[in-house]
Short mmCIF file of C-alpha atoms and ligand atoms in Angstrom, two decimals:
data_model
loop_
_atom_site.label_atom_id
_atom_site.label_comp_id
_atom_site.label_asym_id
_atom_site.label_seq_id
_atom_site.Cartn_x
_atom_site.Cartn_y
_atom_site.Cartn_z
CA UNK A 22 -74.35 82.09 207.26
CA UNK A 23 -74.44 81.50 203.40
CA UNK A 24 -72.06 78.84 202.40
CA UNK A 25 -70.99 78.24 198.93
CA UNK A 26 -67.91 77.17 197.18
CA UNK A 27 -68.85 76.84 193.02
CA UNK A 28 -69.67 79.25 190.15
CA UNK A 29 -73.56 78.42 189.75
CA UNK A 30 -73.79 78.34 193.68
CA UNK A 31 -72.07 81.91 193.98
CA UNK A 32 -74.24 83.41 191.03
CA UNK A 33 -77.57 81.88 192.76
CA UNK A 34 -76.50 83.65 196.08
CA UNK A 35 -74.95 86.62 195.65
CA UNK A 36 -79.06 88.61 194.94
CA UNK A 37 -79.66 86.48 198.58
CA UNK A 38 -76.29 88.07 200.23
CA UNK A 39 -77.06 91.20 198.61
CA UNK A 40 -80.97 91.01 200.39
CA UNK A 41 -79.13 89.52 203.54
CA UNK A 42 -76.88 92.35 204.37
CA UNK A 43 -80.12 94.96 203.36
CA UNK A 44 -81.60 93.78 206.38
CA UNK A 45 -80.38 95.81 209.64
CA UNK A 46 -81.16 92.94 211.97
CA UNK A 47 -79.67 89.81 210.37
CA UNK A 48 -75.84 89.94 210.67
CA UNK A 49 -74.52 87.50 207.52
CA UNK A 50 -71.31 85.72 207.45
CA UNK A 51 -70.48 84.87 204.25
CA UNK A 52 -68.46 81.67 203.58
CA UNK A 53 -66.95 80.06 200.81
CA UNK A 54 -65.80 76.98 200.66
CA UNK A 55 -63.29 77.50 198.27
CA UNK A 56 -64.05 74.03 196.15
CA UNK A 57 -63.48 76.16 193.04
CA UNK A 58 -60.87 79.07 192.82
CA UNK A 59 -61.20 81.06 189.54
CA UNK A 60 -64.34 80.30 188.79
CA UNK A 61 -65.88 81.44 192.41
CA UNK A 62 -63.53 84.64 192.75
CA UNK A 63 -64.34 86.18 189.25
CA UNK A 64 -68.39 85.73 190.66
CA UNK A 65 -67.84 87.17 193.89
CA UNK A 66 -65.52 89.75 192.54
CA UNK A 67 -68.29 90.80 189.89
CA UNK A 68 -70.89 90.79 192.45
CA UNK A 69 -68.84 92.71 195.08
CA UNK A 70 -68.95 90.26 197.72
CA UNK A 71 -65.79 89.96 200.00
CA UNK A 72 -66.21 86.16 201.93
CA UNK A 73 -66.11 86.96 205.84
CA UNK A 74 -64.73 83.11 205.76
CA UNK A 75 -62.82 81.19 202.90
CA UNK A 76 -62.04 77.57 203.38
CA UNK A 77 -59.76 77.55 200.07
CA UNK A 78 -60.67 73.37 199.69
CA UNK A 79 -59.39 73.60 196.10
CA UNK A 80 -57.12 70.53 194.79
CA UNK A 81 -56.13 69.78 191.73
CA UNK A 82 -58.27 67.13 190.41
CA UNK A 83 -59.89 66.60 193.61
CA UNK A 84 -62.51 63.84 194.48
CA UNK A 85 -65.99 63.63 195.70
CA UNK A 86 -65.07 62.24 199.28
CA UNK A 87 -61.77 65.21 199.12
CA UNK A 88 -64.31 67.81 199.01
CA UNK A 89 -66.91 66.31 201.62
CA UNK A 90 -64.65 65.46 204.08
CA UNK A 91 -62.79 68.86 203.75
CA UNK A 92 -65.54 70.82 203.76
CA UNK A 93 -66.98 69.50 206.83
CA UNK A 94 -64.22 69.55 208.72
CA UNK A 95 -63.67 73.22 207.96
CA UNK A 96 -66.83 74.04 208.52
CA UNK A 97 -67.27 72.56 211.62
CA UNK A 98 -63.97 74.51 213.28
CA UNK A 99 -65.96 77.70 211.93
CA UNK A 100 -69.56 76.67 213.47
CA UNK A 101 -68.02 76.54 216.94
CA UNK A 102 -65.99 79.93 216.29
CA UNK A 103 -69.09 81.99 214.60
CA UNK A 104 -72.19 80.02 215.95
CA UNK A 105 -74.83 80.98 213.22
CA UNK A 106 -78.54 80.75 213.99
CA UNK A 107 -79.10 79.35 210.93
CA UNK A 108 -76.94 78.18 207.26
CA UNK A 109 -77.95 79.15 204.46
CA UNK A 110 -76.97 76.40 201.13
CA UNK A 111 -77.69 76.13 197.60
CA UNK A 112 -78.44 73.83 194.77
CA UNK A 113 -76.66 69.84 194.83
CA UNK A 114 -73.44 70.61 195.03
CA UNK A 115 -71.33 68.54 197.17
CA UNK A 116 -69.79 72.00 199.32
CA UNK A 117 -73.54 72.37 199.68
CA UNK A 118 -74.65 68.59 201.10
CA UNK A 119 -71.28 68.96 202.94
CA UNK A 120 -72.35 72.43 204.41
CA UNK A 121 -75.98 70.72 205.18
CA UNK A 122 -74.58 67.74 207.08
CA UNK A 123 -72.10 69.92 209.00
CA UNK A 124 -75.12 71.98 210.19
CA UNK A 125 -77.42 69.63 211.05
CA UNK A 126 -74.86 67.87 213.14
CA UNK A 127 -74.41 70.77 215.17
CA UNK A 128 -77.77 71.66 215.73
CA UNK A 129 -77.96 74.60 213.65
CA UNK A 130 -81.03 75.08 210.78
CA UNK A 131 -80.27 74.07 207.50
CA UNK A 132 -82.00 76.37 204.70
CA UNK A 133 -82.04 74.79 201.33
CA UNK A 134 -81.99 77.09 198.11
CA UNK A 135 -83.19 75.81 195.00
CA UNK A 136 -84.91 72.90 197.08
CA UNK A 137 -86.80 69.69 195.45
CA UNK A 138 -85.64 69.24 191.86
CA UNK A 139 -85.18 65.81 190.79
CA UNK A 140 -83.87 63.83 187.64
CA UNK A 141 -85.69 60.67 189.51
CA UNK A 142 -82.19 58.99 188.75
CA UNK A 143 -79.67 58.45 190.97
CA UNK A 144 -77.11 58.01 188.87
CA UNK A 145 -77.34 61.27 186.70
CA UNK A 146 -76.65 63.70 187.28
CA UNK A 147 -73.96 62.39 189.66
CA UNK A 148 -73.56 63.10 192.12
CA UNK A 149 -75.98 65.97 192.08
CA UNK A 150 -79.67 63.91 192.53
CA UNK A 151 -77.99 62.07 195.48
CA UNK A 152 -76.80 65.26 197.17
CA UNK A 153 -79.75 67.34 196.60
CA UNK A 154 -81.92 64.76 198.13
CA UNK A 155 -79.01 64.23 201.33
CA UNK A 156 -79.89 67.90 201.89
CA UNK A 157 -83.42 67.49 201.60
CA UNK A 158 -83.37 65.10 204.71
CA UNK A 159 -82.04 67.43 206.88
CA UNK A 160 -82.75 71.03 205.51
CA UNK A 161 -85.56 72.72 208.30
CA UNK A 162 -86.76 75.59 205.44
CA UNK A 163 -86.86 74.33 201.68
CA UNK A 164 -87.02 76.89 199.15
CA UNK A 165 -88.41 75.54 196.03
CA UNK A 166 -88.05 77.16 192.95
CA UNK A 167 -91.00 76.12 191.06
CA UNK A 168 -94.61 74.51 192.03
CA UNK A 169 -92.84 71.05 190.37
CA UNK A 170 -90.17 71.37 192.57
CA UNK A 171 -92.61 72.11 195.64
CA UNK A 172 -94.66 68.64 194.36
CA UNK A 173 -91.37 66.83 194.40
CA UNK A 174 -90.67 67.30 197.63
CA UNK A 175 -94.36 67.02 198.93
CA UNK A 176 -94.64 63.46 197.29
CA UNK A 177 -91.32 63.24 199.84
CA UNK A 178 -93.07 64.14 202.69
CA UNK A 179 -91.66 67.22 202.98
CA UNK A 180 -93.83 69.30 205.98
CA UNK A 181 -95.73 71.72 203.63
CA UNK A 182 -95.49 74.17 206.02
CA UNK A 183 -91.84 73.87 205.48
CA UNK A 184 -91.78 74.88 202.03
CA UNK A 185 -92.28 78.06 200.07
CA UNK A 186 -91.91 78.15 196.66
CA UNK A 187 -89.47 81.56 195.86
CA UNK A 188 -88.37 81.52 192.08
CA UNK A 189 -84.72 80.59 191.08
CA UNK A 190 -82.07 83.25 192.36
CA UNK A 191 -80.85 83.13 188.82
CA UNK A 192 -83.33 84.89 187.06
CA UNK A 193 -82.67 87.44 189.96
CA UNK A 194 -79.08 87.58 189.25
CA UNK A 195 -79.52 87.23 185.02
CA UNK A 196 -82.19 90.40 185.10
CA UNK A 197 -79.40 92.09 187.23
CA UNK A 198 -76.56 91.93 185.20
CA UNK A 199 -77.71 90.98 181.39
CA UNK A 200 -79.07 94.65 180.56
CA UNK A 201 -75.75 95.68 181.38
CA UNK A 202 -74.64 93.90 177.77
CA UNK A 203 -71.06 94.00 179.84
CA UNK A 204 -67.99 94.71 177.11
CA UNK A 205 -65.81 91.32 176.03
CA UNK A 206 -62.19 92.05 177.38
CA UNK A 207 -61.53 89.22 174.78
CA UNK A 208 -61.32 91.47 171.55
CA UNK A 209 -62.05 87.93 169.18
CA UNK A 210 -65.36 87.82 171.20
CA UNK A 211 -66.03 91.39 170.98
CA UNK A 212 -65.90 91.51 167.01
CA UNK A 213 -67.56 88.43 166.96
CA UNK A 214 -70.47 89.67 169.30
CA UNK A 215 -70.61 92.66 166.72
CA UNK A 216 -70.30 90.84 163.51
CA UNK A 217 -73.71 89.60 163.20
CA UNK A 218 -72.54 85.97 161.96
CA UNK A 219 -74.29 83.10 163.79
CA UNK A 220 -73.16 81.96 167.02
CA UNK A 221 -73.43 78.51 169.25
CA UNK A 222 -72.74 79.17 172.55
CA UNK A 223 -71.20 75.89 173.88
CA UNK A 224 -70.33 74.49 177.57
CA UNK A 225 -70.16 71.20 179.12
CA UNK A 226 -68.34 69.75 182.36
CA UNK A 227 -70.94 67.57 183.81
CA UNK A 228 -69.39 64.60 185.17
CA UNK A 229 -71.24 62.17 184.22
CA UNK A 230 -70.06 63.10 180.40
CA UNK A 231 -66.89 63.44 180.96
CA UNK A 232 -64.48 60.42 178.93
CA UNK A 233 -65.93 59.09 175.69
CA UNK A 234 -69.29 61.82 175.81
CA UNK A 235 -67.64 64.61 175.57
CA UNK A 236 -64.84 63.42 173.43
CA UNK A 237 -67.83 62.63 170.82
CA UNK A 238 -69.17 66.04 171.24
CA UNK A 239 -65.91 67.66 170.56
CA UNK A 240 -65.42 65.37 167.23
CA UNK A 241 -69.38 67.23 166.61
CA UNK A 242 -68.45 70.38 166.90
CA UNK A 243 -65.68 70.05 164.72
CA UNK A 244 -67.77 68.56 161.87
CA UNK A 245 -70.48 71.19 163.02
CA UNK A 246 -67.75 73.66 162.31
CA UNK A 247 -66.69 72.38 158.75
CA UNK A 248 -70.09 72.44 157.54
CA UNK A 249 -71.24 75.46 158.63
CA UNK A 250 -67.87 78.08 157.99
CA UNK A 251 -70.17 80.68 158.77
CA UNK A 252 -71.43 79.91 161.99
CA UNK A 253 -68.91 80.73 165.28
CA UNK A 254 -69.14 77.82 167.82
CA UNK A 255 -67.70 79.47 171.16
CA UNK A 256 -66.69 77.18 173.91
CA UNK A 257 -65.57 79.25 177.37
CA UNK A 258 -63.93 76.11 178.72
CA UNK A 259 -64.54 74.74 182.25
CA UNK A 260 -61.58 75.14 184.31
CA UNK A 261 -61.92 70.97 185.04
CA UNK A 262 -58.76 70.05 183.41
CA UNK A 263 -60.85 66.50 182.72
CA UNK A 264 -62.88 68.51 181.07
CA UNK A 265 -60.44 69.81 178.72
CA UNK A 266 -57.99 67.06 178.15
CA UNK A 267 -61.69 65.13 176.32
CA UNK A 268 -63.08 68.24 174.55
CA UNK A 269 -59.61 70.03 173.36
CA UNK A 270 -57.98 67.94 171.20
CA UNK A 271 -61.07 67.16 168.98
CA UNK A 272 -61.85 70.69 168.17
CA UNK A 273 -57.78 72.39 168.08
CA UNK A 274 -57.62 74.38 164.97
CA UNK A 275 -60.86 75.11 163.75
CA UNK A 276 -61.13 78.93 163.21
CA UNK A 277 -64.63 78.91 163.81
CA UNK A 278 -64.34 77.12 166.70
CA UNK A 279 -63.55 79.70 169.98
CA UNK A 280 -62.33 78.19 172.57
CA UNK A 281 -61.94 80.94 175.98
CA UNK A 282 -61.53 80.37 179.43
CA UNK A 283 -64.38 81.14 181.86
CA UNK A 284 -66.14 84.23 180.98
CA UNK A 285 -66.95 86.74 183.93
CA UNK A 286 -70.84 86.08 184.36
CA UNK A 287 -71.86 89.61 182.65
CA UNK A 288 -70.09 88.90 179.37
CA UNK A 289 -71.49 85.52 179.73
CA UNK A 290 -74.74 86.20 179.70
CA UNK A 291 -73.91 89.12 177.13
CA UNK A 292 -72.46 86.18 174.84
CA UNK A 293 -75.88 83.85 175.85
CA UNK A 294 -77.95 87.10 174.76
CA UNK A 295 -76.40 86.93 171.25
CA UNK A 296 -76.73 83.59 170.37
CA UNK A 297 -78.46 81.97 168.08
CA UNK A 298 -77.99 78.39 169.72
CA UNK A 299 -77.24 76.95 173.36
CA UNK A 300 -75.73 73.77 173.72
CA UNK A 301 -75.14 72.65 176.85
CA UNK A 302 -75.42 70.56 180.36
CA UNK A 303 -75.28 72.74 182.65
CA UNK A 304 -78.01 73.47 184.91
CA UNK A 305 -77.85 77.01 185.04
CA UNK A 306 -77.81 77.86 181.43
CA UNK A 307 -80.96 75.80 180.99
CA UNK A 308 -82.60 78.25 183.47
CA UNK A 309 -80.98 81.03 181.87
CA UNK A 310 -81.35 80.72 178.09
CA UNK A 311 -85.18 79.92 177.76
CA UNK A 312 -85.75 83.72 179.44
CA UNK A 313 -83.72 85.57 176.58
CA UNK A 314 -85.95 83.16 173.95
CA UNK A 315 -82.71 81.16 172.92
CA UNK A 316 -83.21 77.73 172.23
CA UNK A 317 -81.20 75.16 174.32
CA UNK A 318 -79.96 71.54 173.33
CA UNK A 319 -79.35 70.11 176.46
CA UNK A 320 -77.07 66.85 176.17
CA UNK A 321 -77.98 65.02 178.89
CA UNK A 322 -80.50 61.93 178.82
CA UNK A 323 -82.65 63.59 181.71
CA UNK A 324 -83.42 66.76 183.49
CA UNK A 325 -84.45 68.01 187.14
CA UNK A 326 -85.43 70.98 185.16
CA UNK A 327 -88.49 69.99 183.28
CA UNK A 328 -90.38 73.29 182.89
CA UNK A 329 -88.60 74.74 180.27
CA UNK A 330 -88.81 71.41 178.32
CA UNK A 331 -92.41 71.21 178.87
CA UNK A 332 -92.75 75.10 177.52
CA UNK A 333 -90.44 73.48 174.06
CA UNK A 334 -87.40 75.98 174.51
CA UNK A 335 -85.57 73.20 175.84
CA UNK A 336 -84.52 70.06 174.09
CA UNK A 337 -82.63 66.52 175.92
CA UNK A 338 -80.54 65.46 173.38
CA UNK A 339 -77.85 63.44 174.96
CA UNK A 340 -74.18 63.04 174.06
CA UNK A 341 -74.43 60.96 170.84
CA UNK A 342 -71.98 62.61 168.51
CA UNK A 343 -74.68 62.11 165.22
CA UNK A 344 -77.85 63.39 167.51
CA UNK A 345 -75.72 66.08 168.50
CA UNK A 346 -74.34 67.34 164.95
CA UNK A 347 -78.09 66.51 163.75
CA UNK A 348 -79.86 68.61 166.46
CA UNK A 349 -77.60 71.52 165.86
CA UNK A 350 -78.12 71.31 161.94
CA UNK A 351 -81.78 71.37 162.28
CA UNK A 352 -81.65 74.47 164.15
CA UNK A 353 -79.04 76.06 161.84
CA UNK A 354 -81.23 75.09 158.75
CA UNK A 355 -84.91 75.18 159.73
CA UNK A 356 -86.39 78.00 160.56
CA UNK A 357 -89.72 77.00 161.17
CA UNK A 358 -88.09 74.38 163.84
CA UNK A 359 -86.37 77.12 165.04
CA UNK A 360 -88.93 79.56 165.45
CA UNK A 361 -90.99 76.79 167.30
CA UNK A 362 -87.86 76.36 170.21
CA UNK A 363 -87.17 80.11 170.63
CA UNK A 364 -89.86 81.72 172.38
CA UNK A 365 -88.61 83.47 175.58
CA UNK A 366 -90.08 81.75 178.42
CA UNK A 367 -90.13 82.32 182.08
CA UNK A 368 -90.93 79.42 184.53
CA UNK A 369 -87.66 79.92 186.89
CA UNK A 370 -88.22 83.17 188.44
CA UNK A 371 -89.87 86.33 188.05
CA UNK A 372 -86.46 88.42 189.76
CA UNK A 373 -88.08 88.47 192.72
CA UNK A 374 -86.43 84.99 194.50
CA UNK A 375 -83.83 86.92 197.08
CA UNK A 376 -86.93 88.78 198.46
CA UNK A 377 -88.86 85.60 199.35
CA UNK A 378 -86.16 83.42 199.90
CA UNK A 379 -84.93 86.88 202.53
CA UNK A 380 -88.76 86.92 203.65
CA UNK A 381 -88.79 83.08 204.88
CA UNK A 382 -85.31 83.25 206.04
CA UNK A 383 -86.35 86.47 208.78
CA UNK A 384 -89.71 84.43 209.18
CA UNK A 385 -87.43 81.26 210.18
CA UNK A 386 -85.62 83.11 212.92
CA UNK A 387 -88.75 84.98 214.42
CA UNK A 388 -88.77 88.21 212.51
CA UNK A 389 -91.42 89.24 210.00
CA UNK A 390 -93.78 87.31 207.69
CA UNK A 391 -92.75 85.30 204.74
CA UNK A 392 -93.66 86.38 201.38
CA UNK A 393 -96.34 85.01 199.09
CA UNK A 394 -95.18 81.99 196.92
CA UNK A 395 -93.97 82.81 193.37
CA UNK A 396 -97.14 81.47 190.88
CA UNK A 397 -95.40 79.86 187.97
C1 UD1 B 415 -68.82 71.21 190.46
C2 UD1 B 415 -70.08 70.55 191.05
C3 UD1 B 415 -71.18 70.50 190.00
C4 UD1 B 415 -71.42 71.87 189.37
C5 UD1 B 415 -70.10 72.42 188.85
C6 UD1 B 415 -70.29 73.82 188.34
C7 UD1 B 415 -69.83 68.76 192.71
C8 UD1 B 415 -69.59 67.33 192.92
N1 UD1 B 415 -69.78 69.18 191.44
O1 UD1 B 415 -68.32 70.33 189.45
O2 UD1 B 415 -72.38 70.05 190.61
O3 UD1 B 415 -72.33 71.71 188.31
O4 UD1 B 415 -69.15 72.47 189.93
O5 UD1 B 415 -69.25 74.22 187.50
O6 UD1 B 415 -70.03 69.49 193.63
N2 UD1 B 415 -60.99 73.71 188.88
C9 UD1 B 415 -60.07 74.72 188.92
N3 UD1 B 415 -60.52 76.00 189.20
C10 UD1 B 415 -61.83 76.29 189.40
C11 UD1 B 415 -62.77 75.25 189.34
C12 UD1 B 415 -62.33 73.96 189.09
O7 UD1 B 415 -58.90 74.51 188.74
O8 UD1 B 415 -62.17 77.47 189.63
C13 UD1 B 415 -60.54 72.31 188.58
C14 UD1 B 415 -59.77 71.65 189.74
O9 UD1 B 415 -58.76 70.83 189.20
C15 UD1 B 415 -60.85 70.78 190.37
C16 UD1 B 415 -61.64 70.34 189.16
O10 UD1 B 415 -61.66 71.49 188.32
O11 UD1 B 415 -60.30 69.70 191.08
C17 UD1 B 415 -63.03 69.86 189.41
O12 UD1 B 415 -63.78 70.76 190.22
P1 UD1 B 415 -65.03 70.19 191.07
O13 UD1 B 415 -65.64 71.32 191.82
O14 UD1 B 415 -64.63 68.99 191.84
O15 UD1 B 415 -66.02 69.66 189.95
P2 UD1 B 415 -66.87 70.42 188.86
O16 UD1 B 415 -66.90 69.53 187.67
O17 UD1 B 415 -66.40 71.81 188.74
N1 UDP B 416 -71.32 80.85 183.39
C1 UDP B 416 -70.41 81.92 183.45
N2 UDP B 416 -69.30 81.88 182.65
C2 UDP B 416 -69.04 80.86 181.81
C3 UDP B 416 -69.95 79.77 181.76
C4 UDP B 416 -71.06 79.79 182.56
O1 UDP B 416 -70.62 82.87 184.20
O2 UDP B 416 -68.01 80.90 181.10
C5 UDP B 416 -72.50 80.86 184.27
C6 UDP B 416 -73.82 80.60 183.61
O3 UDP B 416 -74.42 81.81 183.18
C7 UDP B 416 -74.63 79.93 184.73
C8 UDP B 416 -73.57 79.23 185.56
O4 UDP B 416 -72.32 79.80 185.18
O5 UDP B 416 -75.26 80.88 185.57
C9 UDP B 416 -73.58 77.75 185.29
O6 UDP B 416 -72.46 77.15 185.83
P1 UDP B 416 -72.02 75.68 185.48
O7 UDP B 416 -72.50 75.33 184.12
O8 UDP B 416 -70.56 75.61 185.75
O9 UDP B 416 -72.76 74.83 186.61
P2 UDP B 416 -74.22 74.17 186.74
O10 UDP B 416 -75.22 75.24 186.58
O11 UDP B 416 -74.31 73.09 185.70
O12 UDP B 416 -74.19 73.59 188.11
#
């Protein structure tokens, strides 16, 4: 039983559901949580997966303990209806410690996607370290993406045996759908994509940044935007409406600035492939960006996602509203510091994480062999 409930978690699944369902002895029942609404449905919808299972969690504004407490409780009604032989969750999402704890209290294996990445702070990104680590204590199989993330979680204690290092899903999913250069329904974005101008691909919800961070991002963009009137700055907003009511205001009215909603992953990573510039705190755009060569600034003050830092396509920059307009002017301006950050790197995945992460899954519940590791 996968169980997911978030954008990221339902693009880092669906090339495992897709593998699942390949195989003619594993039956999968596939169950979303529901703790986001658009944002999950246009995934699944893209992706062709139809949930056997939706918990629809969803409230408006909701909090941390809201969506634990929800999810395990619906979860646990399903577990005694379906009896799985084994979960399968993803990332550090709270539906995914939720879905870990529900499991393990009933007995049933917990496999953990995207196992053993750490920020080595608590605090941020919160409550993401603290979750991924909750699932770490009672996963049974831990798929690591990376060899880092494998050391991580050996430094934990982790059974080695227990571990096998797969790739991120991700790359799987990107390699998938980025060749298809999907068409913008959005005609702006369209022309845009076509015009050959500049672009800075924007996003940010993390919640640690919401308030005063992201407010002093938005007030960057907008100067970003006044002193470079050829450059497009596109923001697809988060649907978080925290999220908006900081960024909005500070950036209403610049024509250069392009605010959407949530882009469909294909024309997402269609936009991604056209940019000159990624700035960002998301997780999975780190992973993502550094394999099409684009440079990332990632505005946070740490990352569980060190590789792509360590290859220099990947930049911490923080929040600070100067940093952030300097950062993004050195890239606009310098292209020898440019040409430095984009070279297309590929430490997440070679598109080849379902098939493990399928491999130890089968090998888990008695059938077959796993795979061998993925060699970063
Ligand atoms: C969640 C995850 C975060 C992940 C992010 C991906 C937790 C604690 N946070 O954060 O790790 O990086 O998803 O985007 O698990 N909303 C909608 N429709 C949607 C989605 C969200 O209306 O499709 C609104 C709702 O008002 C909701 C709010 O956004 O209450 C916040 O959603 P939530 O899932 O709690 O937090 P995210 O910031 O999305
Ligand atoms: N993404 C998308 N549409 C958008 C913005 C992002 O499909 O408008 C994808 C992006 O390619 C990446 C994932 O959503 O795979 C990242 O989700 P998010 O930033 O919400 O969460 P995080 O990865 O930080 O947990």
């Amino acid at each position: 039983m996968p169980i997911y409930g978030t954008r990221p978690e339902a693009i880092k699944m669906a090339p495992i559901i897709k593998a699942l369902q390949e195989s003619d002895d594993i039956e999968c029942e596939v169950t979303v949580t529901g703790q986001h609404r658009e944002m999950l449905d246009q995934v699944n919808e893209l992706f062709d997966i139809v949930p056997d299972h939706d918990l629809n969690i969803i409230r408006p504004r909701q909090t941390l303990n809201g969506v634990m407490t929800r999810t395990i409780e619906g979860l646990d009604a399903l577990f005694e209806q379906v009896q799985p032989d084994a979960v399968v969750v993803q990332g550090d999402t709270t539906t995914s410690t939720a879905g870990a704890i529900a499991a393990f209290y009933r007995g049933i294996p917990v496999v953990h996607v995207e196992a053993g990445l750490r920020s080595f702070d608590l605090f941020s990104p919160f409550p993401e370290e603290a979750n991924r680590k909750m699932t770490t204590q009672v996963a049974s199989l831990h798929l690591a993406p990376t060899t880092t993330s494998r050391d991580n979680l050996l430094r934990e204690a982790v059974n080695p045996e227990d571990i096998v290092v797969t790739g991120n899903t991700v790359i799987d999913a990107l390699y998938e759908v980025v060749e298809k250069a999907v068409p913008f329904s959005d005609p702006q974005l369209q022309e845009l994509a076509d015009s050959g101008r500049r672009l800075v691909l924007v996003t940010t919800h993390r919640r640690e940044n919401q308030g005063e961070a992201m407010r002093g991002v938005g007030r960057a963009l907008a100067r970003l935007s006044e002193q470079y009137p050829d450059v497009d700055f596109v923001l697809p907003a988060h649907r978080n409406p925290v999220v908006r009511e900081a960024i909005l205001p500070e950036i209403e009215g610049r024509t250069n600035v392009i605010v959407t909603e949530p882009l469909a992953y294909g024309e997402f990573t269609h936009l991604l492939s056209v940019s000159q510039v990624v700035l960002t705190d998301s997780g999975g755009v780190q992973e993502e960006a550094p394999g099409l060569g684009k440079p990332v600034l990632v505005m946070r003050e740490n990352t569980e996602r060190p590789e792509a830092v360590s290859a220099g396509t990947v930049k911490l920059i923080g929040t600070d509203e100067e940093r952030v307009v300097t950062e993004v002017s050195t890239l606009l301006n310098d292209a020898e510091a440019y040409a430095v950050m984009a070279n297309a790197v590929n430490p997440y995945g070679d598109g080849r994480a379902a098939a493990r992460t399928v491999a130890a899954v089968r090998a888990l519940l008695g059938r077959g062999e796993r795979l061998p590791d993925f060699a970063d």
